[in-house]
Amino acid sequence: MVKLKKITSKVTSLVILMFTLACNSSDHVVGNEKDKEQEQGGGKEEGPKEEAKVLTLMSYNIHIANPPSKGEGFVDIDAIAAVINAENPDVVLLQEVDRFTDRSGKTLDQALTLGAKTNMNYYFAKALNRSNGEYGVAVLTKKEHKLSVKHSLPGAEGTKSELRTIGLVEIEFEEGQSMYVASTHIDHLEDRSKQVQIREMMNFLTPYNSKPIILGADLNMPPTHELWNSLSTMFQTGCMGTCPLTAPAKKPRTTIDYLMMNEKAREIFSVTDYYTVKDDYASDHFPVVMKVEMKK
């Protein structure tokens, strides 16, 4: 009888041991399946959050790709391209651009060449004839152009001011959503001409103002100039606090180059950074860079 109890006890212990091992093995398999499911993105685990869409824009007066230290007649288009490529912008708004001129090269289309060297689409907007060629502003974009148009900006009557222009390009920044980017260069001689050109520019842009507009410009006036009173009815600079000095590049002492947004652009984008690139070789101006991201 005692012997039978011992056998029964051993059998019971063996059954309990086998059951425990089976449970542990089952738990281990389930655990592995859960791990695999999480690794493959299955179940209810959330994936990584999508990063905010950031656009990088640059405004750059390139001084017809003539490094100031080299004197007139010397052109270094590669230096301008290198400055641009280092920032990897989505949009570049250029001023003082030559096309087939004696002074820069009769076979050199600076906008086309910079487009090729930066792998961007280009649009050149002629302001006037210069040095047996053309002179104006240009727009480079990674995105294809849906629209490109220019508009002349004459100076005030009775002045020696140069004819200026604005070049406007429409691009798609999100699927089904487009915006305008524009480049201009305002007169440097007389305030009367600045006033006339700014007014003409704003009249030209009014039909486009229902969509986001980002303007890159050499305005030839500091942030304290009284003409900002009229310009600010349509645009505000992207500078956060004090706008950085932009010219002359060797010893910068003034701010005349800007990136600006209209109200619609400010509704959609927030500025995350605004700065100058401290390159004093390629041009007599620092390029201005602004980074914006879409608001959520």
PDB file of N, CA and C in Angstrom, residues 178-180 204-214 234 262-268:
ATOM      1  N   SER A 178      -0.432  74.536 -54.762  1.00  0.00           N
ATOM      2  CA  SER A 178       0.644  75.284 -55.408  1.00  0.00           C
ATOM      3  C   SER A 178       0.907  76.605 -54.695  1.00  0.00           C
ATOM      4  N   MET A 179       2.060  77.180 -55.001  1.00  0.00           N
ATOM      5  CA  MET A 179       2.479  78.448 -54.424  1.00  0.00           C
ATOM      6  C   MET A 179       3.282  79.202 -55.477  1.00  0.00           C
ATOM      7  N   TYR A 180       3.518  80.473 -55.214  1.00  0.00           N
ATOM      8  CA  TYR A 180       4.334  81.293 -56.101  1.00  0.00           C
ATOM      9  C   TYR A 180       5.629  81.674 -55.395  1.00  0.00           C
ATOM     10  N   PHE A 204       1.139  94.250 -59.585  1.00  0.00           N
ATOM     11  CA  PHE A 204       1.305  93.049 -60.404  1.00  0.00           C
ATOM     12  C   PHE A 204       0.977  91.784 -59.615  1.00  0.00           C
ATOM     13  N   LEU A 205       1.384  91.736 -58.348  1.00  0.00           N
ATOM     14  CA  LEU A 205       1.213  90.524 -57.537  1.00  0.00           C
ATOM     15  C   LEU A 205      -0.199  90.354 -56.983  1.00  0.00           C
ATOM     16  N   THR A 206      -0.987  91.403 -56.977  1.00  0.00           N
ATOM     17  CA  THR A 206      -2.326  91.339 -56.370  1.00  0.00           C
ATOM     18  C   THR A 206      -3.183  90.189 -56.900  1.00  0.00           C
ATOM     19  N   PRO A 207      -3.243  89.922 -58.207  1.00  0.00           N
ATOM     20  CA  PRO A 207      -4.065  88.802 -58.687  1.00  0.00           C
ATOM     21  C   PRO A 207      -3.594  87.430 -58.202  1.00  0.00           C
ATOM     22  N   TYR A 208      -2.342  87.341 -57.778  1.00  0.00           N
ATOM     23  CA  TYR A 208      -1.777  86.072 -57.309  1.00  0.00           C
ATOM     24  C   TYR A 208      -1.832  85.944 -55.786  1.00  0.00           C
ATOM     25  N   ASN A 209      -2.309  86.960 -55.112  1.00  0.00           N
ATOM     26  CA  ASN A 209      -2.183  87.059 -53.661  1.00  0.00           C
ATOM     27  C   ASN A 209      -3.083  86.101 -52.887  1.00  0.00           C
ATOM     28  N   SER A 210      -3.994  85.408 -53.582  1.00  0.00           N
ATOM     29  CA  SER A 210      -4.867  84.447 -52.895  1.00  0.00           C
ATOM     30  C   SER A 210      -4.139  83.138 -52.596  1.00  0.00           C
ATOM     31  N   LYS A 211      -2.961  82.955 -53.195  1.00  0.00           N
ATOM     32  CA  LYS A 211      -2.132  81.783 -52.933  1.00  0.00           C
ATOM     33  C   LYS A 211      -0.863  82.227 -52.206  1.00  0.00           C
ATOM     34  N   PRO A 212      -0.149  81.273 -51.601  1.00  0.00           N
ATOM     35  CA  PRO A 212       1.102  81.640 -50.932  1.00  0.00           C
ATOM     36  C   PRO A 212       2.110  82.230 -51.918  1.00  0.00           C
ATOM     37  N   ILE A 213       2.740  83.326 -51.515  1.00  0.00           N
ATOM     38  CA  ILE A 213       3.823  83.935 -52.297  1.00  0.00           C
ATOM     39  C   ILE A 213       5.027  84.121 -51.379  1.00  0.00           C
ATOM     40  N   ILE A 214       6.177  83.652 -51.825  1.00  0.00           N
ATOM     41  CA  ILE A 214       7.433  83.948 -51.130  1.00  0.00           C
ATOM     42  C   ILE A 214       8.317  84.715 -52.101  1.00  0.00           C
ATOM     43  N   MET A 234       1.479  93.872 -47.797  1.00  0.00           N
ATOM     44  CA  MET A 234       1.397  92.599 -48.516  1.00  0.00           C
ATOM     45  C   MET A 234       2.394  91.570 -48.003  1.00  0.00           C
ATOM     46  N   ASN A 262       3.777  86.500 -48.094  1.00  0.00           N
ATOM     47  CA  ASN A 262       2.481  87.171 -48.001  1.00  0.00           C
ATOM     48  C   ASN A 262       1.642  86.508 -46.912  1.00  0.00           C
ATOM     49  N   GLU A 263       0.446  87.021 -46.678  1.00  0.00           N
ATOM     50  CA  GLU A 263      -0.384  86.519 -45.577  1.00  0.00           C
ATOM     51  C   GLU A 263      -0.740  85.050 -45.763  1.00  0.00           C
ATOM     52  N   LYS A 264      -1.050  84.658 -47.000  1.00  0.00           N
ATOM     53  CA  LYS A 264      -1.427  83.263 -47.256  1.00  0.00           C
ATOM     54  C   LYS A 264      -0.268  82.324 -46.952  1.00  0.00           C
ATOM     55  N   ALA A 265       0.931  82.732 -47.302  1.00  0.00           N
ATOM     56  CA  ALA A 265       2.105  81.910 -46.998  1.00  0.00           C
ATOM     57  C   ALA A 265       2.312  81.792 -45.497  1.00  0.00           C
ATOM     58  N   ARG A 266       2.063  82.875 -44.771  1.00  0.00           N
ATOM     59  CA  ARG A 266       2.234  82.844 -43.310  1.00  0.00           C
ATOM     60  C   ARG A 266       1.171  81.982 -42.640  1.00  0.00           C
ATOM     61  N   GLU A 267       0.016  81.832 -43.283  1.00  0.00           N
ATOM     62  CA  GLU A 267      -1.023  80.948 -42.752  1.00  0.00           C
ATOM     63  C   GLU A 267      -0.622  79.480 -42.881  1.00  0.00           C
ATOM     64  N   ILE A 268       0.110  79.165 -43.937  1.00  0.00           N
ATOM     65  CA  ILE A 268       0.442  77.775 -44.241  1.00  0.00           C
ATOM     66  C   ILE A 268       1.800  77.362 -43.686  1.00  0.00           C
TER      67      ILE A 268
END
